[in-house]
PDB file of C-alpha atoms in Angstrom:
ATOM      1  CA  MET A  55      58.998  18.005 -46.185  1.00  0.00           C
ATOM      2  CA  ASN A  56      58.846  14.445 -47.043  1.00  0.00           C
ATOM      3  CA  THR A  57      58.681  13.322 -43.277  1.00  0.00           C
ATOM      4  CA  ILE A  58      55.506  16.313 -42.716  1.00  0.00           C
ATOM      5  CA  GLY A  59      53.772  14.636 -46.453  1.00  0.00           C
ATOM      6  CA  GLN A  60      53.822  10.866 -44.889  1.00  0.00           C
ATOM      7  CA  ALA A  61      52.009  12.506 -41.679  1.00  0.00           C
ATOM      8  CA  PHE A  62      49.535  13.711 -43.496  1.00  0.00           C
ATOM      9  CA  GLU A  63      49.365  10.280 -45.884  1.00  0.00           C
ATOM     10  CA  ASN A  64      48.869   8.353 -42.173  1.00  0.00           C
ATOM     11  CA  ILE A  65      46.218  10.753 -40.748  1.00  0.00           C
ATOM     12  CA  ALA A  66      44.122  10.306 -44.027  1.00  0.00           C
ATOM     13  CA  HIS A  67      44.740   6.575 -44.296  1.00  0.00           C
ATOM     14  CA  SER A  68      43.590   6.489 -40.394  1.00  0.00           C
ATOM     15  CA  TYR A  69      40.233   7.620 -40.990  1.00  0.00           C
ATOM     16  CA  TYR A  70      39.906   4.267 -43.396  1.00  0.00           C
ATOM     17  CA  ASN A  71      39.811   1.257 -40.383  1.00  0.00           C
ATOM     18  CA  PRO A  72      38.491  -1.974 -42.442  1.00  0.00           C
ATOM     19  CA  ALA A  73      38.068  -3.613 -38.582  1.00  0.00           C
ATOM     20  CA  LEU A  74      35.963  -0.265 -37.404  1.00  0.00           C
ATOM     21  CA  GLY A  75      33.837   1.217 -40.911  1.00  0.00           C
ATOM     22  CA  THR A  76      32.463   4.456 -40.940  1.00  0.00           C
ATOM     23  CA  SER A  77      29.250   3.445 -40.727  1.00  0.00           C
ATOM     24  CA  ILE A  78      29.350   1.767 -37.563  1.00  0.00           C
ATOM     25  CA  VAL A  79      30.797   4.488 -35.726  1.00  0.00           C
ATOM     26  CA  ILE A  80      28.001   6.668 -37.154  1.00  0.00           C
ATOM     27  CA  SER A  81      25.444   4.183 -35.812  1.00  0.00           C
ATOM     28  CA  VAL A  82      26.835   4.035 -32.619  1.00  0.00           C
ATOM     29  CA  LEU A  83      27.188   7.560 -32.287  1.00  0.00           C
ATOM     30  CA  PHE A  84      23.672   8.044 -33.375  1.00  0.00           C
ATOM     31  CA  VAL A  85      21.826   5.741 -30.702  1.00  0.00           C
ATOM     32  CA  VAL A  86      23.884   7.036 -28.467  1.00  0.00           C
ATOM     33  CA  LEU A  87      22.528  10.247 -29.265  1.00  0.00           C
ATOM     34  CA  LEU A  88      18.992   9.523 -28.623  1.00  0.00           C
ATOM     35  CA  LEU A  89      19.729   7.880 -25.574  1.00  0.00           C
ATOM     36  CA  SER A  90      21.526  10.340 -24.249  1.00  0.00           C
ATOM     37  CA  ILE A  91      18.303  13.047 -24.467  1.00  0.00           C
ATOM     38  CA  TYR A  92      16.108  10.834 -23.805  1.00  0.00           C
ATOM     39  CA  GLU A  93      18.911  10.543 -20.416  1.00  0.00           C
ATOM     40  CA  PHE A  94      19.032  14.466 -20.375  1.00  0.00           C
ATOM     41  CA  ILE A  95      14.978  14.815 -20.852  1.00  0.00           C
ATOM     42  CA  VAL A  96      14.535  12.077 -17.468  1.00  0.00           C
ATOM     43  CA  TYR A  97      16.675  13.472 -15.316  1.00  0.00           C
ATOM     44  CA  ARG A  98      15.173  16.982 -15.944  1.00  0.00           C
ATOM     45  CA  LEU A  99      11.582  15.794 -15.032  1.00  0.00           C
ATOM     46  CA  VAL A 100      11.361  12.598 -12.869  1.00  0.00           C
ATOM     47  CA  SER A 101      14.195  13.998 -10.527  1.00  0.00           C
ATOM     48  CA  HIS A 102      12.751  15.928  -8.215  1.00  0.00           C
ATOM     49  CA  ARG A 103      14.494  18.491  -6.510  1.00  0.00           C
ATOM     50  CA  ALA A 104      15.001  22.437  -5.192  1.00  0.00           C
ATOM     51  CA  PHE A 105      17.936  23.426  -7.129  1.00  0.00           C
ATOM     52  CA  TYR A 106      18.071  21.555 -10.856  1.00  0.00           C
ATOM     53  CA  ASN A 107      21.781  20.939 -11.344  1.00  0.00           C
ATOM     54  CA  ARG A 108      22.291  21.718 -15.331  1.00  0.00           C
ATOM     55  CA  SER A 109      25.937  20.921 -15.500  1.00  0.00           C
ATOM     56  CA  PHE A 110      25.340  17.599 -13.918  1.00  0.00           C
ATOM     57  CA  ASN A 111      22.623  17.022 -16.169  1.00  0.00           C
ATOM     58  CA  ILE A 112      25.060  18.091 -19.669  1.00  0.00           C
ATOM     59  CA  CYS A 113      27.679  15.715 -18.012  1.00  0.00           C
ATOM     60  CA  ILE A 114      25.632  12.537 -18.064  1.00  0.00           C
ATOM     61  CA  ALA A 115      24.349  13.788 -21.419  1.00  0.00           C
ATOM     62  CA  ILE A 116      27.835  13.876 -23.267  1.00  0.00           C
ATOM     63  CA  LEU A 117      29.499  10.717 -20.997  1.00  0.00           C
ATOM     64  CA  PRO A 118      28.649   8.211 -23.108  1.00  0.00           C
ATOM     65  CA  PHE A 119      30.176   9.574 -26.194  1.00  0.00           C
ATOM     66  CA  PHE A 120      33.365   9.226 -25.276  1.00  0.00           C
ATOM     67  CA  ILE A 121      32.889   5.672 -23.586  1.00  0.00           C
ATOM     68  CA  SER A 122      31.350   4.431 -26.379  1.00  0.00           C
ATOM     69  CA  THR A 123      34.111   5.502 -28.778  1.00  0.00           C
ATOM     70  CA  ILE A 124      36.716   4.086 -26.440  1.00  0.00           C
ATOM     71  CA  ILE A 125      34.844   0.425 -25.936  1.00  0.00           C
ATOM     72  CA  LEU A 126      34.775   1.095 -30.202  1.00  0.00           C
ATOM     73  CA  CYS A 127      38.455   1.374 -30.186  1.00  0.00           C
ATOM     74  CA  LEU A 128      39.233  -1.569 -27.332  1.00  0.00           C
ATOM     75  CA  GLN A 129      37.177  -3.912 -30.211  1.00  0.00           C
ATOM     76  CA  SER A 130      39.278  -2.859 -32.934  1.00  0.00           C
ATOM     77  CA  ASN A 131      43.208  -3.064 -31.666  1.00  0.00           C
ATOM     78  CA  ILE A 132      45.173  -4.980 -28.353  1.00  0.00           C
ATOM     79  CA  VAL A 133      47.408  -2.662 -28.067  1.00  0.00           C
ATOM     80  CA  ILE A 134      44.652   0.076 -27.682  1.00  0.00           C
ATOM     81  CA  THR A 135      43.468  -1.716 -25.391  1.00  0.00           C
ATOM     82  CA  LEU A 136      46.050  -2.463 -23.198  1.00  0.00           C
ATOM     83  CA  GLY A 137      46.757   1.385 -23.387  1.00  0.00           C
ATOM     84  CA  THR A 138      43.117   2.659 -22.096  1.00  0.00           C
ATOM     85  CA  ILE A 139      43.625   0.546 -19.370  1.00  0.00           C
ATOM     86  CA  GLY A 140      46.753   1.836 -18.119  1.00  0.00           C
ATOM     87  CA  ALA A 141      45.580   5.373 -18.596  1.00  0.00           C
ATOM     88  CA  LEU A 142      42.481   5.241 -17.201  1.00  0.00           C
ATOM     89  CA  ALA A 143      43.758   3.789 -14.100  1.00  0.00           C
ATOM     90  CA  ILE A 144      45.840   6.778 -13.198  1.00  0.00           C
ATOM     91  CA  LEU A 145      42.943   9.031 -13.143  1.00  0.00           C
ATOM     92  CA  ARG A 146      40.987  10.306 -10.192  1.00  0.00           C
ATOM     93  CA  PHE A 147      37.610  12.074 -10.284  1.00  0.00           C
ATOM     94  CA  ARG A 148      37.427  14.700  -7.211  1.00  0.00           C
ATOM     95  CA  THR A 149      33.918  16.087  -7.695  1.00  0.00           C
ATOM     96  CA  ALA A 150      31.865  14.803  -5.085  1.00  0.00           C
ATOM     97  CA  VAL A 151      28.385  13.377  -6.032  1.00  0.00           C
ATOM     98  CA  LYS A 152      26.259  14.924  -3.456  1.00  0.00           C
ATOM     99  CA  ASP A 153      22.638  13.231  -4.378  1.00  0.00           C
ATOM    100  CA  PRO A 154      23.141   9.534  -4.195  1.00  0.00           C
ATOM    101  CA  VAL A 155      20.390   9.052  -7.384  1.00  0.00           C
ATOM    102  CA  ASP A 156      23.556  11.241  -9.165  1.00  0.00           C
ATOM    103  CA  MET A 157      25.546   8.386  -9.089  1.00  0.00           C
ATOM    104  CA  LEU A 158      22.534   6.062 -10.927  1.00  0.00           C
ATOM    105  CA  TYR A 159      22.333   8.522 -12.937  1.00  0.00           C
ATOM    106  CA  LEU A 160      26.226   8.359 -14.003  1.00  0.00           C
ATOM    107  CA  LEU A 161      26.332   4.591 -13.781  1.00  0.00           C
ATOM    108  CA  TRP A 162      22.958   5.025 -16.503  1.00  0.00           C
ATOM    109  CA  SER A 163      25.507   6.927 -19.100  1.00  0.00           C
ATOM    110  CA  VAL A 164      28.791   4.622 -18.519  1.00  0.00           C
ATOM    111  CA  HIS A 165      25.737   1.975 -19.476  1.00  0.00           C
ATOM    112  CA  ILE A 166      24.690   3.157 -22.540  1.00  0.00           C
ATOM    113  CA  GLY A 167      28.272   3.942 -23.594  1.00  0.00           C
ATOM    114  CA  ILE A 168      29.802   0.600 -22.840  1.00  0.00           C
ATOM    115  CA  VAL A 169      26.354  -1.092 -24.606  1.00  0.00           C
ATOM    116  CA  CYS A 170      26.745   0.948 -27.249  1.00  0.00           C
ATOM    117  CA  GLY A 171      29.978   0.752 -28.199  1.00  0.00           C
ATOM    118  CA  CYS A 172      29.925  -3.121 -27.937  1.00  0.00           C
ATOM    119  CA  GLN A 173      25.974  -2.213 -30.428  1.00  0.00           C
ATOM    120  CA  LEU A 174      23.995  -3.918 -28.468  1.00  0.00           C
ATOM    121  CA  TYR A 175      21.580  -1.518 -28.631  1.00  0.00           C
ATOM    122  CA  GLU A 176      18.566  -3.462 -27.463  1.00  0.00           C
ATOM    123  CA  VAL A 177      19.351  -4.160 -24.194  1.00  0.00           C
ATOM    124  CA  ALA A 178      20.581  -0.278 -24.152  1.00  0.00           C
ATOM    125  CA  VAL A 179      16.893   0.621 -25.638  1.00  0.00           C
ATOM    126  CA  LEU A 180      15.289  -1.747 -23.040  1.00  0.00           C
ATOM    127  CA  THR A 181      17.231  -1.045 -19.978  1.00  0.00           C
ATOM    128  CA  SER A 182      16.858   3.025 -20.330  1.00  0.00           C
ATOM    129  CA  LEU A 183      12.593   2.385 -20.689  1.00  0.00           C
ATOM    130  CA  ILE A 184      12.316  -0.339 -17.930  1.00  0.00           C
ATOM    131  CA  VAL A 185      14.445   2.118 -15.818  1.00  0.00           C
ATOM    132  CA  THR A 186      12.711   5.395 -16.638  1.00  0.00           C
ATOM    133  CA  VAL A 187       9.688   3.423 -15.368  1.00  0.00           C
ATOM    134  CA  VAL A 188      11.215   2.080 -12.411  1.00  0.00           C
ATOM    135  CA  LEU A 189      12.265   5.871 -11.835  1.00  0.00           C
ATOM    136  CA  ILE A 190       8.993   7.620 -11.874  1.00  0.00           C
ATOM    137  CA  LEU A 191       7.753   4.751  -9.366  1.00  0.00           C
ATOM    138  CA  MET A 192       9.934   5.063  -6.862  1.00  0.00           C
ATOM    139  CA  GLU A 193      10.210   8.746  -6.460  1.00  0.00           C
ATOM    140  CA  ASN A 194       6.485   9.430  -6.994  1.00  0.00           C
ATOM    141  CA  LEU A 195       5.894   5.687  -4.098  1.00  0.00           C
ATOM    142  CA  SER A 196       5.063   6.534  -0.841  1.00  0.00           C
ATOM    143  CA  ILE A 197       4.938   3.598   2.153  1.00  0.00           C
ATOM    144  CA  GLY A 198       3.613   4.910   5.524  1.00  0.00           C
ATOM    145  CA  ARG A 199       3.242   7.833   6.770  1.00  0.00           C
ATOM    146  CA  LYS A 200       5.855  11.084   6.067  1.00  0.00           C
ATOM    147  CA  PRO A 201       7.842  12.163   8.784  1.00  0.00           C
ATOM    148  CA  PHE A 202       8.039  15.467  10.263  1.00  0.00           C
ATOM    149  CA  VAL A 203       9.248  17.863  12.362  1.00  0.00           C
ATOM    150  CA  LEU A 204       7.522  20.200  15.031  1.00  0.00           C
ATOM    151  CA  VAL A 205       9.494  22.742  16.443  1.00  0.00           C
ATOM    152  CA  VAL A 206       7.048  24.733  19.397  1.00  0.00           C
ATOM    153  CA  HIS A 207       7.845  27.778  20.718  1.00  0.00           C
ATOM    154  CA  CYS A 208       6.042  28.155  24.821  1.00  0.00           C
ATOM    155  CA  SER A 209       5.640  28.196  28.167  1.00  0.00           C
ATOM    156  CA  PRO A 210       7.262  24.996  30.185  1.00  0.00           C
ATOM    157  CA  GLU A 211       3.986  24.466  31.514  1.00  0.00           C
ATOM    158  CA  LYS A 212       2.128  24.272  28.346  1.00  0.00           C
ATOM    159  CA  GLU A 213       4.959  20.840  27.332  1.00  0.00           C
ATOM    160  CA  ASN A 214       1.898  18.012  28.853  1.00  0.00           C
ATOM    161  CA  ALA A 215      -0.658  20.121  26.408  1.00  0.00           C
ATOM    162  CA  VAL A 216       1.415  20.271  23.276  1.00  0.00           C
ATOM    163  CA  LEU A 217       2.316  16.672  23.820  1.00  0.00           C
ATOM    164  CA  GLY A 218      -1.522  15.648  24.417  1.00  0.00           C
ATOM    165  CA  LYS A 219      -2.496  17.121  20.820  1.00  0.00           C
ATOM    166  CA  ILE A 220       0.064  14.607  18.937  1.00  0.00           C
ATOM    167  CA  LYS A 221      -0.685  11.521  21.268  1.00  0.00           C
ATOM    168  CA  GLU A 222      -4.115  12.642  19.561  1.00  0.00           C
ATOM    169  CA  GLN A 223      -2.772  12.277  15.996  1.00  0.00           C
ATOM    170  CA  THR A 224      -0.336   9.839  16.423  1.00  0.00           C
ATOM    171  CA  GLY A 225       1.740   7.889  19.059  1.00  0.00           C
ATOM    172  CA  LYS A 226       5.281   7.481  17.066  1.00  0.00           C
ATOM    173  CA  TYR A 227       6.692  10.795  18.196  1.00  0.00           C
ATOM    174  CA  ARG A 228       9.906  11.578  19.983  1.00  0.00           C
ATOM    175  CA  VAL A 229      11.330  14.777  21.926  1.00  0.00           C
ATOM    176  CA  LYS A 230      14.700  15.359  20.299  1.00  0.00           C
ATOM    177  CA  SER A 231      15.553  19.323  22.485  1.00  0.00           C
ATOM    178  CA  ARG A 232      14.371  21.199  25.037  1.00  0.00           C
ATOM    179  CA  ASN A 233      15.712  24.433  25.394  1.00  0.00           C
ATOM    180  CA  PHE A 234      14.659  26.894  28.174  1.00  0.00           C
ATOM    181  CA  THR A 235      15.171  30.508  28.058  1.00  0.00           C
ATOM    182  CA  GLN A 236      13.481  33.037  29.991  1.00  0.00           C
ATOM    183  CA  LYS A 237      10.760  33.799  27.907  1.00  0.00           C
ATOM    184  CA  GLY A 238       9.604  29.814  27.124  1.00  0.00           C
ATOM    185  CA  MET A 239      11.146  26.773  26.031  1.00  0.00           C
ATOM    186  CA  ASN A 240      11.742  25.540  22.714  1.00  0.00           C
ATOM    187  CA  MET A 241      10.906  21.922  21.552  1.00  0.00           C
ATOM    188  CA  VAL A 242      11.802  19.841  18.707  1.00  0.00           C
ATOM    189  CA  ILE A 243      10.109  17.434  18.350  1.00  0.00           C
ATOM    190  CA  GLU A 244      10.461  14.033  15.621  1.00  0.00           C
ATOM    191  CA  LEU A 245       7.045  12.416  14.498  1.00  0.00           C
ATOM    192  CA  SER A 246       5.062  10.646  12.149  1.00  0.00           C
ATOM    193  CA  VAL A 247       1.700  11.968  11.444  1.00  0.00           C
ATOM    194  CA  LYS A 248      -0.775  10.871   8.318  1.00  0.00           C
ATOM    195  CA  ASN A 249      -2.594  14.903   8.412  1.00  0.00           C
ATOM    196  CA  PRO A 250      -0.030  17.653   9.538  1.00  0.00           C
ATOM    197  CA  GLY A 251      -3.159  20.160   9.418  1.00  0.00           C
ATOM    198  CA  THR A 252      -5.134  18.678  11.950  1.00  0.00           C
ATOM    199  CA  LEU A 253      -2.276  18.655  14.512  1.00  0.00           C
ATOM    200  CA  SER A 254      -1.810  22.297  13.121  1.00  0.00           C
ATOM    201  CA  ASP A 255      -5.204  23.140  14.021  1.00  0.00           C
ATOM    202  CA  GLY A 256      -5.251  21.108  17.572  1.00  0.00           C
ATOM    203  CA  ILE A 257      -1.346  23.164  18.402  1.00  0.00           C
ATOM    204  CA  ARG A 258      -3.140  26.084  17.544  1.00  0.00           C
ATOM    205  CA  GLU A 259      -5.691  25.878  19.914  1.00  0.00           C
ATOM    206  CA  ILE A 260      -3.524  26.106  22.779  1.00  0.00           C
ATOM    207  CA  ASP A 261      -2.934  28.995  25.337  1.00  0.00           C
ATOM    208  CA  GLY A 262       0.933  29.607  25.894  1.00  0.00           C
ATOM    209  CA  VAL A 263       1.938  28.644  22.199  1.00  0.00           C
ATOM    210  CA  GLU A 264       4.247  31.306  20.817  1.00  0.00           C
ATOM    211  CA  LYS A 265       4.843  30.271  17.846  1.00  0.00           C
ATOM    212  CA  PHE A 266       5.519  26.735  16.283  1.00  0.00           C
ATOM    213  CA  SER A 267       6.690  25.058  12.688  1.00  0.00           C
ATOM    214  CA  ILE A 268       6.270  21.357  11.511  1.00  0.00           C
ATOM    215  CA  ILE A 269       8.620  20.575   8.353  1.00  0.00           C
ATOM    216  CA  GLU A 270       8.630  18.291   6.714  1.00  0.00           C
ATOM    217  CA  PHE A 271      11.181  15.821   7.591  1.00  0.00           C
ATOM    218  CA  ASP A 272      14.158  14.517   4.628  1.00  0.00           C
ATOM    219  CA  SER A 273      17.689  13.170   4.513  1.00  0.00           C
ATOM    220  CA  ASP A 274      18.856  15.982   2.697  1.00  0.00           C
ATOM    221  CA  ASP A 275      17.477  18.250   5.415  1.00  0.00           C
ATOM    222  CA  VAL A 276      19.123  21.007   7.640  1.00  0.00           C
ATOM    223  CA  LEU A 277      17.423  21.933  10.924  1.00  0.00           C
TER     224      LEU A 277
END
């Protein structure tokens, strides 16, 4: 019974740490909460993607809480510091990051946790604001003409007519493949054009073109 009583007494005394006051912990967690909610909203609104990953967004919003409290513990005791480094060294994360931009948000969460744990709130807030502005600019900035993939099903003798319509709109194109069947030919052409609607009207006028598709190309798209 004495052992159990001492255990509860040690737990009660552990709530008071002269090197780590309660006000400091609350202030750190409060700032982390505000910045985590801010990052959660930015990821939801700024990232333009077809499939929104809510679980990943929750992950990057909760991660700073753990990191900030770890940083606080590292500042309070050298023994905890060495133990934490050893524990983290054996951790392995197997979840694949499909979008490179998602890695940026993970680093952002780690940054919030570390900086707030060091109580450098101004650095965390200013960095988050600047990163948001840069993300918005990069997501909406378009340099040059957009790349497209044109898939055409036509008769083989109409190939030059199709390429002629493409040359009227742009000089940047490349025939990626030609597939011949008994009913005709399928061509896949990579091109860069400013106005795909005008190109569509031109190809539609060609007799012998059974069907065609113009697909805006993205590095994540799979044909």
